[in-house]
Amino acid sequence: MRIGIPKGLLFYKYHKFYVNFFQSLGAEVVLSPDTNKNILNEGVKYCVDEACVPIKIFHGHCAYLKDKCDFIFIPRIMKLYENEYICPKFCGLVEMVQNSIPNMPPIISEPIYADNLKNLKKWAFKVGIKFNKNILIINKAFNTALKNQQGYRSGLNNNKSKIKVALIGHPYNLYDSYINMNLVEKLNKLGIGVITEEHVGISYINKESEKLFKKPFWTFARNSYGFGSYMAENKLADGIIYISSFACGIDSVVVDLIKNRVEDFPFLELKIDEQTGEAGFITRLEAFTDMLKRKEAEVI
Ligand code: SF4
């Protein structure tokens, strides 16, 4: 039994769990390749125009896999933390793909409530029973997947650079180097280090986000706002770069909330979609990093 897993959206964060779970059940896992021009073009071809580019790219990964597997796993993630939600596009992703791409194989689409272990385990049994009737094996697959995920640390922290920026955005924008046009490599070449939210304790992030007039109920918003505010407030970075997706409602709100909070702290928003040109992207990046370098020289 071959299960296709698209390398898009939160695959970057949770692939250890997904891949190990299905492999431990005895399935052969087929992954789509890293995002490339072809995947993007396929995504743009199939997906509705109004969607953000990460959703279009996800469609491209599904289109790549559709004839190469018996099932496709589309994680219908509903919740990651208690009393919080994630973007509604994740909840409707299965229907979007099914209605946009013809001849899709059967989709593993059970909703994932990962706000506590009990709920996540329920999901594992609902899905696992389709592949293996032995509940001991499902239980073992769940524990193996969980252990692998817990032992995995995503995120970036370049310690050696003198100047460092806090890099903010959805994981699929930060860790997909095709979508962000190799941003981290470009920054490193300019002598700038980066740090991402995974390298700051969740308690600091939460404490900062609780200072808002109302705690954000979107998990992505809470993380981005809390991380950006914490880094600026404590001068733990020299500037903030926020990679946002064109047409993302969450980004449009959070960018302004962070800007209001950090006031004159250096802040650059890089908005990406399938039309973003690399030349303009580089110019803005160079101008911003020049400014950070001048500031650093003034301090010395
Ligand atoms: S959070 Fe924004 S970027 Fe992510 S899927 Fe939703 S609309 Fe797209």
Coordinates of C-alpha atoms and ligand atoms in Angstrom, one line a residue:
M1 CA 0.0 0.0 0.0
R2 CA 1.5 3.3 -1.1
I3 CA 0.6 6.5 0.7
G4 CA 1.5 9.8 -0.9
I5 CA 2.3 12.7 1.4
P6 CA 2.5 16.1 -0.1
K7 CA 5.6 18.1 1.0
G8 CA 3.6 21.3 1.5
L9 CA 2.1 23.4 4.3
L10 CA 2.8 21.9 7.8
F11 CA 4.8 19.0 6.4
Y12 CA 7.9 21.0 7.4
K13 CA 6.9 20.9 11.0
Y14 CA 5.2 17.5 11.4
H15 CA 6.7 15.2 8.8
K16 CA 8.4 13.1 11.5
F17 CA 5.0 12.2 12.9
Y18 CA 3.2 11.5 9.7
V19 CA 5.9 9.6 7.9
N20 CA 6.8 7.4 10.9
F21 CA 3.2 6.7 11.7
F22 CA 2.3 5.3 8.2
Q23 CA 5.6 3.5 7.8
S24 CA 5.1 1.8 11.2
L25 CA 1.8 0.6 10.0
G26 CA 3.5 -1.2 7.2
A27 CA 2.7 1.3 4.4
E28 CA 5.1 2.5 1.8
V29 CA 5.4 6.3 2.0
V30 CA 5.8 8.3 -1.3
L31 CA 6.8 11.9 -0.9
S32 CA 6.5 14.6 -3.4
P33 CA 9.8 16.4 -4.2
D34 CA 10.8 19.7 -2.6
T35 CA 8.8 22.6 -4.2
N36 CA 10.1 23.5 -7.7
K37 CA 8.8 25.4 -10.7
N38 CA 6.8 22.5 -12.0
I39 CA 5.0 22.0 -8.7
L40 CA 4.2 25.7 -8.5
N41 CA 2.9 25.8 -12.0
E42 CA 0.7 22.7 -11.4
G43 CA -0.6 24.3 -8.2
V44 CA -1.4 27.6 -10.0
K45 CA -3.1 25.6 -12.8
Y46 CA -5.4 23.6 -10.5
C47 CA -6.1 25.8 -7.5
V48 CA -8.6 28.7 -7.3
D49 CA -7.0 32.1 -8.1
E50 CA -8.0 33.7 -4.8
A51 CA -6.0 31.2 -2.6
C52 CA -2.6 32.2 -1.1
V53 CA 0.5 30.7 -2.7
P54 CA 1.2 28.0 0.0
I55 CA -2.3 26.6 -0.7
K56 CA -1.6 26.7 -4.5
I57 CA 1.8 25.0 -3.9
F58 CA 0.1 22.3 -1.8
H59 CA -2.2 21.6 -4.8
G60 CA 0.9 21.2 -7.0
H61 CA 2.3 18.6 -4.6
C62 CA -1.0 16.7 -4.7
A63 CA -1.1 16.8 -8.5
Y64 CA 2.4 15.4 -8.6
L65 CA 1.5 12.5 -6.3
K66 CA -2.0 11.6 -7.6
D67 CA -0.9 8.8 -10.0
K68 CA 1.9 7.5 -7.9
C69 CA 0.1 6.2 -4.8
D70 CA -3.0 4.3 -3.7
F71 CA -4.0 6.9 -1.1
I72 CA -3.1 10.5 -0.5
F73 CA -2.8 11.9 3.0
I74 CA -4.1 15.5 3.4
P75 CA -3.8 16.5 7.0
R76 CA -7.0 18.2 7.9
I77 CA -5.6 20.0 10.9
M78 CA -8.3 21.6 13.0
K79 CA -6.4 22.5 16.2
L80 CA -2.9 22.4 17.5
Y81 CA -3.5 24.0 20.9
E82 CA -6.4 24.2 23.3
N83 CA -8.8 27.2 22.8
E84 CA -7.0 28.1 19.6
Y85 CA -7.7 27.5 15.9
I86 CA -5.6 27.5 12.8
C87 CA -6.4 28.9 9.4
P88 CA -9.8 27.7 8.0
K89 CA -8.1 26.8 4.8
F90 CA -6.6 23.8 6.5
C91 CA -10.1 22.5 7.4
G92 CA -11.3 22.8 3.9
L93 CA -8.2 21.7 2.1
V94 CA -9.4 18.2 1.3
E95 CA -12.5 19.5 -0.5
M96 CA -10.5 22.2 -2.3
V97 CA -8.1 19.6 -3.7
Q98 CA -10.8 17.1 -4.5
N99 CA -12.8 19.6 -6.4
S100 CA -9.9 21.2 -8.2
I101 CA -7.8 18.2 -9.3
P102 CA -9.5 15.5 -11.3
N103 CA -8.9 11.8 -10.6
M104 CA -7.5 12.0 -7.2
P105 CA -6.9 8.7 -5.4
P106 CA -8.8 8.1 -2.1
I107 CA -7.8 10.8 0.5
I108 CA -7.0 10.1 4.1
S109 CA -8.9 13.1 5.5
E110 CA -9.9 12.5 9.1
P111 CA -9.8 15.8 11.0
I112 CA -6.8 16.2 13.3
Y113 CA -7.4 17.7 16.7
A114 CA -3.9 17.8 18.2
D115 CA -4.7 20.0 21.1
N116 CA -4.2 17.1 23.5
L117 CA -2.7 13.6 23.3
K118 CA -6.1 11.8 23.8
N119 CA -7.6 13.5 20.7
L120 CA -4.5 12.8 18.6
K121 CA -4.6 9.2 19.6
K122 CA -8.3 9.0 18.6
W123 CA -7.2 10.2 15.1
A124 CA -4.4 7.6 15.0
F125 CA -6.9 4.8 15.7
K126 CA -9.5 6.0 13.2
V127 CA -6.9 6.2 10.4
G128 CA -4.7 3.3 11.5
I129 CA -7.6 0.8 11.5
K130 CA -7.9 1.3 7.7
F131 CA -4.4 -0.1 7.2
N132 CA -4.0 -2.6 10.1
K133 CA -6.7 -4.2 12.2
N134 CA -4.2 -5.0 15.0
I135 CA -4.7 -2.3 17.7
L136 CA -1.4 -3.2 19.3
I137 CA 0.4 -2.3 16.1
I138 CA -1.6 0.9 15.7
N139 CA -0.7 1.9 19.3
K140 CA 3.0 1.1 18.6
A141 CA 2.9 3.1 15.4
F142 CA 1.4 6.1 17.2
N143 CA 4.0 5.9 20.0
T144 CA 6.9 5.6 17.5
A145 CA 5.5 8.6 15.5
L146 CA 5.2 10.7 18.6
K147 CA 8.7 9.8 19.8
N148 CA 10.2 10.8 16.5
Q149 CA 8.3 14.0 16.4
Q150 CA 9.2 15.0 19.9
G151 CA 12.9 14.3 19.2
Y152 CA 12.8 16.6 16.2
R153 CA 13.7 20.3 16.5
S154 CA 12.8 22.5 13.6
G155 CA 13.8 26.1 13.3
L156 CA 17.0 28.2 12.7
N157 CA 19.5 29.9 14.9
N158 CA 22.7 31.2 13.3
N159 CA 24.8 32.1 16.3
K160 CA 27.9 33.2 14.6
S161 CA 26.7 36.4 12.8
K162 CA 27.2 39.7 14.5
I163 CA 23.9 41.0 13.1
K164 CA 20.9 38.9 13.5
V165 CA 17.2 39.2 12.4
A166 CA 14.2 37.5 13.8
L167 CA 12.6 35.7 10.9
I168 CA 8.8 35.5 11.3
G169 CA 6.2 33.8 9.2
H170 CA 4.3 30.5 8.6
P171 CA 6.6 27.5 8.7
Y172 CA 5.8 26.7 5.1
N173 CA 7.0 30.1 4.0
L174 CA 10.1 30.1 6.2
Y175 CA 11.4 26.5 5.4
D176 CA 10.4 26.1 1.8
S177 CA 13.4 27.7 0.1
Y178 CA 11.7 27.7 -3.3
I179 CA 8.8 29.8 -2.1
N180 CA 11.1 32.2 -0.2
M181 CA 13.7 32.4 -2.9
N182 CA 16.5 31.1 -0.6
L183 CA 16.0 33.9 1.8
V184 CA 18.1 32.4 4.6
E185 CA 21.0 31.7 2.3
K186 CA 20.8 35.2 0.9
L187 CA 20.8 36.7 4.3
N188 CA 23.8 34.5 5.4
K189 CA 25.7 35.6 2.4
L190 CA 25.1 39.2 3.3
G191 CA 26.6 38.4 6.8
I192 CA 23.2 38.3 8.6
G193 CA 22.2 35.5 10.9
V194 CA 18.6 34.5 11.6
I195 CA 16.6 33.1 14.5
T196 CA 13.1 31.7 14.3
E197 CA 10.4 31.2 17.0
E198 CA 11.3 27.6 17.7
H199 CA 14.4 28.9 19.5
V200 CA 12.5 30.9 22.0
G201 CA 10.7 29.3 24.9
I202 CA 6.9 29.0 24.4
S203 CA 6.3 30.6 27.8
Y204 CA 8.0 33.9 26.6
I205 CA 6.0 33.9 23.4
N206 CA 2.7 33.3 25.3
K207 CA 3.5 36.0 27.9
E208 CA 4.1 38.6 25.1
S209 CA 0.9 37.6 23.2
E210 CA -1.1 37.9 26.4
K211 CA -0.2 41.6 26.5
L212 CA -2.4 42.3 23.5
F213 CA -5.9 43.7 24.3
K214 CA -7.2 40.2 23.4
K215 CA -5.1 37.0 23.2
P216 CA -5.0 35.9 19.5
F217 CA -7.1 32.8 19.0
W218 CA -5.1 31.8 15.8
T219 CA -2.1 29.7 16.7
F220 CA 0.0 31.2 13.9
A221 CA -0.9 34.8 15.0
R222 CA -0.1 34.1 18.6
N223 CA 3.3 32.7 17.8
S224 CA 4.3 35.4 15.3
Y225 CA 3.2 38.2 17.5
G226 CA 4.6 36.8 20.7
F227 CA 8.0 36.0 19.1
G228 CA 8.4 39.3 17.3
S229 CA 7.5 41.4 20.3
Y230 CA 9.7 39.3 22.6
M231 CA 12.7 39.7 20.3
A232 CA 12.3 43.5 19.8
E233 CA 11.4 44.2 23.5
N234 CA 14.5 42.4 24.8
K235 CA 16.8 43.6 21.9
L236 CA 17.6 39.9 21.1
A237 CA 17.8 40.7 17.4
D238 CA 18.7 43.7 15.3
G239 CA 15.6 43.6 13.2
I240 CA 12.6 41.7 12.1
I241 CA 11.9 40.2 8.7
Y242 CA 8.3 39.0 8.3
I243 CA 7.6 36.8 5.3
S244 CA 3.9 37.1 4.5
S245 CA 1.7 35.5 2.0
F246 CA -0.3 37.6 -0.4
A247 CA -4.1 37.2 0.4
C248 CA -3.5 35.8 3.9
G249 CA -5.9 37.3 6.3
I250 CA -3.9 36.3 9.4
D251 CA -0.7 37.9 8.1
S252 CA -2.4 41.1 7.2
V253 CA -3.6 41.6 10.8
V254 CA -0.4 40.3 12.6
V255 CA 2.0 42.4 10.6
D256 CA 0.2 45.6 11.7
L257 CA -0.1 44.4 15.3
I258 CA 3.7 43.7 15.5
K259 CA 4.6 47.0 13.8
N260 CA 2.4 48.9 16.3
R261 CA 4.0 47.0 19.2
V262 CA 7.7 47.3 18.2
E263 CA 7.3 50.9 16.9
D264 CA 10.7 52.1 15.4
F265 CA 12.4 48.7 15.7
P266 CA 13.7 47.8 12.2
F267 CA 11.0 45.8 10.4
L268 CA 10.8 44.5 6.9
E269 CA 7.8 42.7 5.4
L270 CA 8.4 40.6 2.3
K271 CA 5.2 39.6 0.7
I272 CA 5.2 36.6 -1.5
D273 CA 3.0 35.1 -4.2
E274 CA 3.6 33.3 -7.4
Q275 CA 4.4 36.6 -9.2
T276 CA 7.0 37.8 -6.8
G277 CA 10.2 38.8 -8.8
E278 CA 13.5 37.9 -7.3
A279 CA 15.3 41.1 -8.4
G280 CA 12.9 43.3 -6.4
F281 CA 13.1 40.9 -3.4
I282 CA 16.9 41.1 -3.4
T283 CA 16.9 44.9 -3.7
R284 CA 14.7 45.3 -0.6
L285 CA 16.7 42.7 1.3
E286 CA 20.0 44.5 0.5
A287 CA 18.5 47.9 1.5
F288 CA 17.3 46.6 4.8
T289 CA 20.5 44.8 5.7
D290 CA 22.6 47.9 4.7
M291 CA 20.5 49.8 7.2
L292 CA 21.1 47.3 9.9
K293 CA 24.8 47.4 9.2
R294 CA 24.9 51.2 9.4
K295 CA 23.0 51.1 12.7
E296 CA 25.5 48.6 14.1
A297 CA 28.5 50.7 12.9
E298 CA 26.9 53.8 14.6
V299 CA 26.6 51.9 17.9
I300 CA 30.3 50.9 17.8
Ligands
SF4_1 S1 -2.6 31.1 7.2 FE1 -2.5 32.4 5.5 S2 -0.8 31.6 4.3 FE2 -1.5 30.0 5.7 S3 -2.9 28.8 4.5 FE3 -4.1 30.3 5.7 S4 -4.3 32.0 4.3 FE4 -2.7 30.8 3.5

